Structure formats: structure tokens, C-alpha cells
mmCIF file of C-alpha atoms in Angstrom:
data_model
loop_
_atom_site.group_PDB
_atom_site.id
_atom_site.type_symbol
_atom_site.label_atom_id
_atom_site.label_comp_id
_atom_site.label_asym_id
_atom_site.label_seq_id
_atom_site.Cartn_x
_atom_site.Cartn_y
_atom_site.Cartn_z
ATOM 1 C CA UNK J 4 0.000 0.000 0.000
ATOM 2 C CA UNK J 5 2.868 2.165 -0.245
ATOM 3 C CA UNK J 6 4.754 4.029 -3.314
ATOM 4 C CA UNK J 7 5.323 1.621 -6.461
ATOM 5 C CA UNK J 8 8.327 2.485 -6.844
ATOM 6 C CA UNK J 9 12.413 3.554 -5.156
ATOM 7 C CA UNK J 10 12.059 5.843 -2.415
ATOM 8 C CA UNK J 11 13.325 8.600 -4.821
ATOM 9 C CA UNK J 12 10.139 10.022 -4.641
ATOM 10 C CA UNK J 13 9.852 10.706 -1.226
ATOM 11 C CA UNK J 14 12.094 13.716 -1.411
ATOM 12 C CA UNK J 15 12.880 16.337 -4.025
ATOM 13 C CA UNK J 16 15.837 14.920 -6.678
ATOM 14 C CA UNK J 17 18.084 17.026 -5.810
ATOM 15 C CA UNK J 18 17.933 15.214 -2.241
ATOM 16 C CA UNK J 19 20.737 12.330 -2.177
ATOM 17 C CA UNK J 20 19.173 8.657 -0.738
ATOM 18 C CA UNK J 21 19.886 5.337 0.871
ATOM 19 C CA UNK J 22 18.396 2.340 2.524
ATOM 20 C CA UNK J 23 18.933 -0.151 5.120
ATOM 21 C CA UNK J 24 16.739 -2.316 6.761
ATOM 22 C CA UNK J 25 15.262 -2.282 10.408
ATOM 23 C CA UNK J 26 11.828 -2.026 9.010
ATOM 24 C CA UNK J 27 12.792 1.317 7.256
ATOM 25 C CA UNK J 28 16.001 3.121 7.336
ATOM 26 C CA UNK J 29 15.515 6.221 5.280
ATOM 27 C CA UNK J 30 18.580 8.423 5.074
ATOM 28 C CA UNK J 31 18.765 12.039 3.243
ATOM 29 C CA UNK J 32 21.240 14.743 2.422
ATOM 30 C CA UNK J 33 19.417 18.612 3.272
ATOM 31 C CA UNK J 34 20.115 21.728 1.170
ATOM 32 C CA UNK J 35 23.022 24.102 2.240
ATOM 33 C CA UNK J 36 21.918 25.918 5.043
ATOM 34 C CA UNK J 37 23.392 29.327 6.253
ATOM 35 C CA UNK J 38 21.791 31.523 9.437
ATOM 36 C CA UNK J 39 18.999 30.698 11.258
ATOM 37 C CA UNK J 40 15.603 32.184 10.649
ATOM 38 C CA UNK J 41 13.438 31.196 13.391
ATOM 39 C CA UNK J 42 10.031 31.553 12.893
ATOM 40 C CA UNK J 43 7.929 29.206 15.774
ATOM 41 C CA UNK J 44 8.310 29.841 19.962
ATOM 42 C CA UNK J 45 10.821 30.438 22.578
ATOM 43 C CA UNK J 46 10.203 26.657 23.203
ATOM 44 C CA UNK J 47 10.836 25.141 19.903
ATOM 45 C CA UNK J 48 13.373 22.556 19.339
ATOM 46 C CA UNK J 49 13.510 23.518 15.949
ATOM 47 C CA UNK J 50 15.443 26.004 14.057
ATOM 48 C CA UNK J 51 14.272 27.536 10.546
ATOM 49 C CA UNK J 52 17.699 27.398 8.298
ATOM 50 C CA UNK J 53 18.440 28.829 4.666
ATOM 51 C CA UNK J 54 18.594 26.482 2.085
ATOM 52 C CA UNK J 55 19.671 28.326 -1.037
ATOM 53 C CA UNK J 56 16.686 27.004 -2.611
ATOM 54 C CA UNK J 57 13.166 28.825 -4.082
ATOM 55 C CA UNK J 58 10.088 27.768 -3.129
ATOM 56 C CA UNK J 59 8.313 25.969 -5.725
ATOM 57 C CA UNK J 60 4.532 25.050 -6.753
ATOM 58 C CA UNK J 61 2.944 23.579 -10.144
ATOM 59 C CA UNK J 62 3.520 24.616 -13.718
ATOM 60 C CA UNK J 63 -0.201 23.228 -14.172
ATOM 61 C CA UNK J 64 -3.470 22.058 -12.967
ATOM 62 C CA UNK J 65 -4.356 18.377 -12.004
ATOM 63 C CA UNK J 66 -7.195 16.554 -11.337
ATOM 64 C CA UNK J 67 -7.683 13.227 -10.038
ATOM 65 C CA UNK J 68 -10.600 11.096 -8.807
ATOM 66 C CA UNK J 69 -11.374 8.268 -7.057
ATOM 67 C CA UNK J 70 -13.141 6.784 -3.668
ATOM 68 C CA UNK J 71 -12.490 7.514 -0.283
ATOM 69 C CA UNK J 72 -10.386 4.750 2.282
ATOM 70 C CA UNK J 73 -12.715 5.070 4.784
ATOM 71 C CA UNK J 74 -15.786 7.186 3.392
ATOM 72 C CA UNK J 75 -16.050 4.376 -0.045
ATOM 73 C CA UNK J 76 -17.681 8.070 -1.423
ATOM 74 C CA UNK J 77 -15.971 9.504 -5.130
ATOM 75 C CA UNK J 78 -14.247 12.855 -4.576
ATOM 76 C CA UNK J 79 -12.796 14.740 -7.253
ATOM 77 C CA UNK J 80 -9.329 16.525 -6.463
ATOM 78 C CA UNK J 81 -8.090 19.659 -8.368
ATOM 79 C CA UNK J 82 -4.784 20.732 -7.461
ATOM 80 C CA UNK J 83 -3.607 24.624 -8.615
ATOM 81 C CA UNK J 84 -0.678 26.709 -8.592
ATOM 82 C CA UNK J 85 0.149 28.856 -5.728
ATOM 83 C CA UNK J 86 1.989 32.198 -4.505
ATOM 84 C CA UNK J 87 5.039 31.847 -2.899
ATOM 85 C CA UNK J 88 4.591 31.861 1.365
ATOM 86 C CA UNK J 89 0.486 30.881 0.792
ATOM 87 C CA UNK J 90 1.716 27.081 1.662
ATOM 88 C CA UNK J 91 -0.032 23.974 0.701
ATOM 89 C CA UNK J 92 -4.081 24.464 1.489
ATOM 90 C CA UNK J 93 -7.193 22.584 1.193
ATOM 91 C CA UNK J 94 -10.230 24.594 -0.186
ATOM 92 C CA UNK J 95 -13.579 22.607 0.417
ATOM 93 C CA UNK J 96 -17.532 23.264 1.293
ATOM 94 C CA UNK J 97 -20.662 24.142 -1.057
ATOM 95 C CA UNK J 98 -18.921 27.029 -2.414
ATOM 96 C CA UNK J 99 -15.205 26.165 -1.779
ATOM 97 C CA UNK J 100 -15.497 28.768 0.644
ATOM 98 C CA UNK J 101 -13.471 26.924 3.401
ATOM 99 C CA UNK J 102 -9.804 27.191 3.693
ATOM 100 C CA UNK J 103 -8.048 24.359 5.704
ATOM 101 C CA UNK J 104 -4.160 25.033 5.661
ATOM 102 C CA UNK J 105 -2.204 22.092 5.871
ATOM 103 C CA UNK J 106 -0.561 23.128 8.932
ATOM 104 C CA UNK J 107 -0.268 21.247 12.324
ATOM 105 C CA UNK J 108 -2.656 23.762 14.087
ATOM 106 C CA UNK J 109 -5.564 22.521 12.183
ATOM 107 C CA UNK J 110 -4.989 18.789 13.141
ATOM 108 C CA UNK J 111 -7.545 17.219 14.656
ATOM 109 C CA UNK J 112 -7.772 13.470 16.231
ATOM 110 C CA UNK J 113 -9.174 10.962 14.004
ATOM 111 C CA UNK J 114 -9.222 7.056 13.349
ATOM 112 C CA UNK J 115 -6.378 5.747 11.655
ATOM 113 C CA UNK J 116 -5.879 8.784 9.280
ATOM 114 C CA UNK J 117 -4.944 12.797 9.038
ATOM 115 C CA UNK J 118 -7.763 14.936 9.067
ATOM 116 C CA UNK J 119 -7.801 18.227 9.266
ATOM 117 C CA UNK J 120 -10.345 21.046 10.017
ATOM 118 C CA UNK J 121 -11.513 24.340 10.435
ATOM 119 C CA UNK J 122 -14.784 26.145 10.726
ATOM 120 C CA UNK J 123 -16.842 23.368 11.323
ATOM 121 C CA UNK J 124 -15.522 21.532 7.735
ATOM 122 C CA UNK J 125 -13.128 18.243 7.807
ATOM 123 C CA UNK J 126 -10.532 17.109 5.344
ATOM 124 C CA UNK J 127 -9.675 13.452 5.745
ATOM 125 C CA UNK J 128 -6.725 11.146 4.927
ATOM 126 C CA UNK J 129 -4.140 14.271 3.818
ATOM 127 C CA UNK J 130 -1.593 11.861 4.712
ATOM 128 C CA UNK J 131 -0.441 10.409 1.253
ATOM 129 C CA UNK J 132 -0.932 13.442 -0.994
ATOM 130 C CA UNK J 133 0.773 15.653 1.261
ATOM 131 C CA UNK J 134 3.904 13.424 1.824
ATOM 132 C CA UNK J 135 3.644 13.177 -2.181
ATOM 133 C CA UNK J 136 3.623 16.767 -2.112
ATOM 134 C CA UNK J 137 6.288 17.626 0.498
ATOM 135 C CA UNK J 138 8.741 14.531 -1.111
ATOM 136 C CA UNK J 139 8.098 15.962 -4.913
ATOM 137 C CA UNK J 140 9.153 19.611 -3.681
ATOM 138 C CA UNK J 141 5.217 21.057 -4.010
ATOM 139 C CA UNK J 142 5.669 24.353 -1.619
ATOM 140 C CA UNK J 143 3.157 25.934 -2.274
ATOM 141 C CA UNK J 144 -0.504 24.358 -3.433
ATOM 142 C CA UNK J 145 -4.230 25.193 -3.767
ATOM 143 C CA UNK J 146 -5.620 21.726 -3.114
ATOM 144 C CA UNK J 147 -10.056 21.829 -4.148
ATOM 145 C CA UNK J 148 -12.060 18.766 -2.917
ATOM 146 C CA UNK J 149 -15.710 18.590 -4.679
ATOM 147 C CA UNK J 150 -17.932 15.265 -3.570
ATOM 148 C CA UNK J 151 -16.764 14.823 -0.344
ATOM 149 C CA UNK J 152 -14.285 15.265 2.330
ATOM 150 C CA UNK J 153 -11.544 12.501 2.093
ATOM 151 C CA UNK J 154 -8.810 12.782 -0.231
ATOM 152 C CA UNK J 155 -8.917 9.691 -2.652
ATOM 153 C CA UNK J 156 -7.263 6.374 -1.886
ATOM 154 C CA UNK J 157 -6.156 5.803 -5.981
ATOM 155 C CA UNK J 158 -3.950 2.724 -5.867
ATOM 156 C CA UNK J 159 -3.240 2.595 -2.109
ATOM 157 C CA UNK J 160 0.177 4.177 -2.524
ATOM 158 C CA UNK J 161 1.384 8.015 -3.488
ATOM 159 C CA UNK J 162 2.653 6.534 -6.784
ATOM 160 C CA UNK J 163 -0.514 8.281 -8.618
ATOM 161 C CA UNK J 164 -0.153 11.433 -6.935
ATOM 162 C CA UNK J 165 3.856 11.738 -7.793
ATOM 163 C CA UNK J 166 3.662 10.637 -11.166
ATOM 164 C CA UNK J 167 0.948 13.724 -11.719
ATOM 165 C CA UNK J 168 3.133 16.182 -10.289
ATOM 166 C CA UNK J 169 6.409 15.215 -12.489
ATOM 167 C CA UNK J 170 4.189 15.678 -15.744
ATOM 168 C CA UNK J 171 2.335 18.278 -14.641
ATOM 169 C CA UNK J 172 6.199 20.016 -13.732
ATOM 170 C CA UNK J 173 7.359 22.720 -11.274
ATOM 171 C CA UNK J 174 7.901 26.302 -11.353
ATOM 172 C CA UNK J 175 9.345 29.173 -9.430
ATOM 173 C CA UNK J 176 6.325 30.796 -7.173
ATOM 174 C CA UNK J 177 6.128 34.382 -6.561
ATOM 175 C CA UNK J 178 4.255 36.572 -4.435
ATOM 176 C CA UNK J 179 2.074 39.580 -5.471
ATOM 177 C CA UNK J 180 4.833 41.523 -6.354
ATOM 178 C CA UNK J 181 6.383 38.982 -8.744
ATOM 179 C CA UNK J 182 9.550 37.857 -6.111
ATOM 180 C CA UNK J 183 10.334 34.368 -4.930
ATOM 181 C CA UNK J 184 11.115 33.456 -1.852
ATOM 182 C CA UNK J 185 13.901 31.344 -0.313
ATOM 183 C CA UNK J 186 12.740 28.252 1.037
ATOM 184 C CA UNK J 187 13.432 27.503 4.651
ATOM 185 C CA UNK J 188 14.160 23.705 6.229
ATOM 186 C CA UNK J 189 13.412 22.941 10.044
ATOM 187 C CA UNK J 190 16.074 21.517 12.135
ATOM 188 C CA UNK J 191 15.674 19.695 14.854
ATOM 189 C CA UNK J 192 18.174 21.184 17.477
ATOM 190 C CA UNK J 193 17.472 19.530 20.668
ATOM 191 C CA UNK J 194 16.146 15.917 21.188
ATOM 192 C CA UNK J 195 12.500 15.257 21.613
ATOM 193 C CA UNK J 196 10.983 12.130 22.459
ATOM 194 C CA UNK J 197 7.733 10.632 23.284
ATOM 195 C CA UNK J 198 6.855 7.348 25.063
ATOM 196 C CA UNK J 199 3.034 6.265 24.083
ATOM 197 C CA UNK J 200 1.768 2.803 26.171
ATOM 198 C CA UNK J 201 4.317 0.135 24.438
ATOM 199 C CA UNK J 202 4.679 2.733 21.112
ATOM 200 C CA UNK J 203 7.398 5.516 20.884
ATOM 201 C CA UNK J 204 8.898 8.235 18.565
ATOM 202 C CA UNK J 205 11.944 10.356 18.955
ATOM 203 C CA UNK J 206 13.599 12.985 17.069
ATOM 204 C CA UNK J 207 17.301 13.515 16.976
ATOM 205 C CA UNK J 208 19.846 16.428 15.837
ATOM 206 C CA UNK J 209 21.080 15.632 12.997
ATOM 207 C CA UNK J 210 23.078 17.097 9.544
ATOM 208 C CA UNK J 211 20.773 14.943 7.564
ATOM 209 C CA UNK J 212 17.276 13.387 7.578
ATOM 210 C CA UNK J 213 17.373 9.844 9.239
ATOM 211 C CA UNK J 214 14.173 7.998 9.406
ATOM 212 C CA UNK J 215 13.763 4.697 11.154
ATOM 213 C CA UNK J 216 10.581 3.125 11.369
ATOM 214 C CA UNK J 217 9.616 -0.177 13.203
ATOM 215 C CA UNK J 218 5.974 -1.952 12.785
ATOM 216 C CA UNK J 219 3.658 -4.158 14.455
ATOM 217 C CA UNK J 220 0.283 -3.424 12.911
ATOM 218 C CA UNK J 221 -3.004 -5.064 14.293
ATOM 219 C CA UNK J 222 -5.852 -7.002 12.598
ATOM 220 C CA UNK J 223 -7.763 -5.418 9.931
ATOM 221 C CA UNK J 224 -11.207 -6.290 12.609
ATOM 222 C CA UNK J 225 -10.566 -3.134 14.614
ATOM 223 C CA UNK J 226 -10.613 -0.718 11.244
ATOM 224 C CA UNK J 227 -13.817 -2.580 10.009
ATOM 225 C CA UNK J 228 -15.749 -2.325 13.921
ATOM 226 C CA UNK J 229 -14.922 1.508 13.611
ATOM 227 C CA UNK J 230 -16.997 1.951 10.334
ATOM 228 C CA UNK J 231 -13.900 2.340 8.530
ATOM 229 C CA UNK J 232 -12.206 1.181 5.021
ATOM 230 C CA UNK J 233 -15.399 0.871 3.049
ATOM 231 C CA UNK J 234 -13.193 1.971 0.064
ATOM 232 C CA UNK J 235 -10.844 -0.815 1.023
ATOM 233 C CA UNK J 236 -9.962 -4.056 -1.676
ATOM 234 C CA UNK J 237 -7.466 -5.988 -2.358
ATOM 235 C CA UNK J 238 -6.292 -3.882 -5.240
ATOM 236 C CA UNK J 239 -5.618 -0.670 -2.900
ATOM 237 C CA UNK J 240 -4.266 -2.744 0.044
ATOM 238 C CA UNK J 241 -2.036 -5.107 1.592
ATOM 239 C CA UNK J 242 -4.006 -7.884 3.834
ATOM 240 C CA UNK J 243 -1.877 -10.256 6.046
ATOM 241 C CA UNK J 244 -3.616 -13.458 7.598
ATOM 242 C CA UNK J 245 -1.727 -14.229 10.786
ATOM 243 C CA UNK J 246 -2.166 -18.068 9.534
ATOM 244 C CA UNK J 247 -1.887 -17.550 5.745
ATOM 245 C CA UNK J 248 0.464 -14.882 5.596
ATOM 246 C CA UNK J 249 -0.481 -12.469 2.933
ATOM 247 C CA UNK J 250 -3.681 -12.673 1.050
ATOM 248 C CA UNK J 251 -2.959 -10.485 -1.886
ATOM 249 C CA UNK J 252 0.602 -10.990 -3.343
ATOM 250 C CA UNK J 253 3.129 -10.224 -3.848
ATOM 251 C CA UNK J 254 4.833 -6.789 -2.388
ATOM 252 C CA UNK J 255 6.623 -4.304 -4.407
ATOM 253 C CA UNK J 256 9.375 -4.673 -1.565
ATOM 254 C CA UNK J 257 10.145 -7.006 0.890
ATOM 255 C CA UNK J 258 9.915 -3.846 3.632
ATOM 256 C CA UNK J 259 6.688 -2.523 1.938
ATOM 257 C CA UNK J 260 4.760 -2.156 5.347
ATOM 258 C CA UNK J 261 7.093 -0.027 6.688
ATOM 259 C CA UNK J 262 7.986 1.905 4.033
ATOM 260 C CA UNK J 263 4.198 2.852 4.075
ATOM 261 C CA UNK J 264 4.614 3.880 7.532
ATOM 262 C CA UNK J 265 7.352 5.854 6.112
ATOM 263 C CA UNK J 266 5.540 7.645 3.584
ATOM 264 C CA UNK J 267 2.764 7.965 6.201
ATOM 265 C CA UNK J 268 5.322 9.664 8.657
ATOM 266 C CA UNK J 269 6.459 11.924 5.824
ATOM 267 C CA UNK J 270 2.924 13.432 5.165
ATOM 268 C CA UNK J 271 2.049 13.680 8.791
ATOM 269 C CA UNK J 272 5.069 15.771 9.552
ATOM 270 C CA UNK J 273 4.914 18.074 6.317
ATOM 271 C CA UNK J 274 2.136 19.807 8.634
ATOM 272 C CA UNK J 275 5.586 21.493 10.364
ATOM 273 C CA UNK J 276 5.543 23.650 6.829
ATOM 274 C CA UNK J 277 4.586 27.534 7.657
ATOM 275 C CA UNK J 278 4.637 29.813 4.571
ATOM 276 C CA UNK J 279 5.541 27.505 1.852
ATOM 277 C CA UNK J 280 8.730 26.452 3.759
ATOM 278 C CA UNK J 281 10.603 22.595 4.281
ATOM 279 C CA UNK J 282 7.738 20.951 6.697
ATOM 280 C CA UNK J 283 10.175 17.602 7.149
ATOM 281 C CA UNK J 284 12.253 18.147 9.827
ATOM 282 C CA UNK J 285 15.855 17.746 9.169
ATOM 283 C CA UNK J 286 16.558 14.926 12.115
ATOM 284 C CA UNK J 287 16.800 11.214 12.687
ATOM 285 C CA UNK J 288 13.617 10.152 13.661
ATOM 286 C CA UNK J 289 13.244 7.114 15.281
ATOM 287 C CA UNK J 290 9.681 5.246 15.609
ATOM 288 C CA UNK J 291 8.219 2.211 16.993
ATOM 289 C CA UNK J 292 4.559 1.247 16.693
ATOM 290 C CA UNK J 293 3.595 5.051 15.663
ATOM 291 C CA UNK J 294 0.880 6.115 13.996
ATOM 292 C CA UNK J 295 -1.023 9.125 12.308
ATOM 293 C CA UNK J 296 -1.827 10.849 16.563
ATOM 294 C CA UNK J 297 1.841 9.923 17.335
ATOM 295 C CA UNK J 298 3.049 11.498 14.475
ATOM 296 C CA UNK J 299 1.273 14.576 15.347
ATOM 297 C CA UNK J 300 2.623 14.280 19.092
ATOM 298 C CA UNK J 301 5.864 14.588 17.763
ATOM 299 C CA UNK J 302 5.098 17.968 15.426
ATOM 300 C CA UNK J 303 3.588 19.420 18.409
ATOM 301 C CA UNK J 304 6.841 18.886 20.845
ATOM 302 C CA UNK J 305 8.859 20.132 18.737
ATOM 303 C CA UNK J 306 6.713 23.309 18.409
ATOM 304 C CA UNK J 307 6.604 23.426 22.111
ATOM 305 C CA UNK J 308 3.180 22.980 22.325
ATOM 306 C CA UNK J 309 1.414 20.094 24.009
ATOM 307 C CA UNK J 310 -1.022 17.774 22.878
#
């Protein structure tokens, strides 16, 4: 249920990669950085650095379509160019009148996916689109939702979603005055960790971006008492018998689940973004058990705020 292909698309090309295995090692050079531009509280642990680099957003529209995870309803999904510091936002409701940033403040809890809200509306499961987003160097976004409020499942993965973005292209973006803007990276400049019953996630200084992600997932029963994955099938998902092993071979990789959790991780923590900026942190994170509130946790700490 994860991307279809190398992990080069979970960061911009210009973004160096390796692997190892202890569920999912995920290693990263950042841009050159120079002085610090903080823009978050006295109690942050992170730091906002140059990187040299101009924010980006699309060349073109796209539009894709397709049936909620949880919500089985069609929603249709137009992504536009943005200016440079509006971010990536959701724009939803009878008259697209609501604006949902996608921005750790409007995080709400939810059942086994990101949702968002504002105003009364909901976005749900962000997740994959916005780690697309975030990993394909999108800065700066106008997402519209018409037919319902979860973003589409498409092929279980982000594979849809990236291939869109490199043939739809990038371009500078520019404010109202025609100027781009350097794009700013978060680092992580003081350890954060959070211990969650037997789960756990950590966040380490670091030059480059470290992710290592351990799994133990529970039985599909608990998603289906909780009303959930009626867009679910065995062509969108991965579905392991504890007796049969899997039901729906075979994996793209042999560490597929957790690089979902990975990709997962990626799109939860792109929420850090303010302005159009870098919103995964430049650490090495370390997780065990985590999941979509845990994530979130971990955004918040290093904010200073508490959740």
C-alpha cells in the first residue's frame, strides 16, 4: 500500500538517498543551510535554516478522482498553482469557501488517518498526498475537494499522486509583487521524544534526515468495527492473515509495510511547513509502533506545544 516504486520520490531529486533495513532506514542529504531564521516559539526545538533554494509550486493544474479509504464516497481533487509563502491548502464546502491550511494547528484526532479542520468543515486522509507533495518539492498548493471530504485512496500508494506532479512540472512561485522566496528547512536542534503505552517516537539532531521506522500493525477487525475502510480491496491494500500470511501478493518490496509507515510519517510531519517552507524536519527520527496521533505528538513537541 505504499509508493510503487524507489524511495526517490519521497524527497525532491536534488535530495541524495539510501536504505537499510530495520523495518525502514531512510537516510537524506538537506540543502546548504546558512543563518537561522526562526520563525515558531521560545520553546521550539527547531530552528528555521536557509537552504539556497526557491520555493516551488505547479507549472499546471491536475485533477484526479477516485473513492475515499474510509468514506467508499468519489471525490474529485483539483490541485492549482500557488503564490510563494500561501503554503499547501485545502479549499472545500458548497462554495469552496473553506480554507483548511495544511498546517499542524488545524490537526484534529481521528481514526487511523490525518484529518484536518476548520470552521466546522473536515478534510480526511491528507496523509499520502501531502507526503507526495512535500517529497516531490510542491511548496506551495491550492488543493479543491468537490464530492466529499476525504482525499482519494487511488492505488493505495502516493505513486498516482507523484507521477501527476512530475508531468504536470514545477515552477518558481512568486508573491504579489512577482519575487520568490527562499525556502526555509526545520532543524531539529534539541532531542524530543515521546513514550506512548508500548509505542514511541523520537527525534534527533542531525546534519541529515534519518528515518527509522519499526511496525507491528493489528488485525484489519478493529478498522472494520470503527466503520472504517469501506473503500478498502485488495487492489488498494495489503491484507496479512496471521495463519496464511499475505492474502494479496506479492509486495513491491520485501519492507513494503514499513515503508508505508514511512511515507505515512512523511505526510504527517509536512504539517511542520509555515509559509511555503521545508515541513520535514531535518533529524533522525526514530519510531516504533507510531501512527497518524503519534506522528502529530511529535510535530507538536517540537513546536513546544502540548497535545
Amino acid at each position: 500500500m505504499l509508493l510503487n516504486q524507489s524511495l526517490r520520490t519521497l524527497l525532491p531529486r536534488s535530495v541524495r538517498h539510501a536504505i537499510t533495513f530495520f523495518g525502514c532506514h531512510f537516510s537524506s542529504v538537506a540543502g546548504e543551510a546558512s543563518s537561522p531564521v526562526p520563525i515558531s516559539s521560545e520553546t521550539s526545538s527547531i530552528a528555521w535554516l536557509r537552504t539556497g533554494k526557491t520555493q516551488k509550486t505547479l507549472a499546471r493544474e491536475i485533477v484526479m478522482s477516485g473513492k475515499g479509504l474510509h468514506s467508499g464516497v468519489d471525490v474529485v481533487v483539483r490541485l492549482f498553482p500557488a503564490k510563494a509563502g500561501e503554503g499547501k491548502y485545502f479549499v472545500l464546502g458548497d462554495n469552496l469557501s473553506i480554507v483548511i491550511p495544511a498546517c499542524i494547528n488545524f490537526a484534529v484526532e481521528s481514526a487511523l488517518c490525518t484529518t484536518l479542520s476548520r470552521q466546522g468543515m473536515k478534510v480526511r486522509t491528507t496523509e499520502h498526498l501531502l507526503s507526495a507533495l512535500e517529497a516531490m518539492g510542491v511548496d506551495n498548493c491550492r488543493i479543491e475537494m468537490v464530492g466529499g471530504d476525504e482525499v482519494p485512496l487511488l492505488d493505495g500508494s502516493a505513486r498516482r499522486w507523484v507521477d501527476a506532479v512530475e508531468e504536470a512540472t514545477l515552477c518558481d512561485a512568486v508573491d504579489d509583487y512577482g519575487r520568490c522566496i527562499e525556502k526555509l528547512a526545520p532543524f531539529v536542534v534539541e532531542p524530543v521524544h515521546i513514550l506512548y503505552g508500548d509505542s514511541f517516537i523520537a527525534a534527533y539532531p542531525s546534519e541529515k534526515i534519518h528515518i527509522t521506522y519499526g511496525i507491528n500493525f493489528p488485525q484489519i477487525k478493529r478498522m472494520l468495527s470503527h466503520g472504517l475502510v469501506k473503500g478498502g480491496s485488495r487492489q488498494n491494500s495489503m491484507i496479512c492473515s496471521a495463519h496464511r500470511g499475505w492474502l494479496n501478493p506479492p509486495l513491491h518490496f520485501q519492507n513494503e509495510p514499513c515503508r508505508h509507515k514511512v511515507l505515512d510519517l512523511i505526510g504527517d510531519l509536512s504539517l511542520l511547513a509555515q509559509y511555503g517552507n521545508q515541513g520535514l524536519p531535518v533529524a533522525h527520527i526514530l519510531v516504533y509502533k507510531g501512527g497518524h496521533d503519534l506522528h502529530h505528538k511529535l510535530s507538536c513537541a517540537l513546536l513546544g506545544h502540548v497535545k
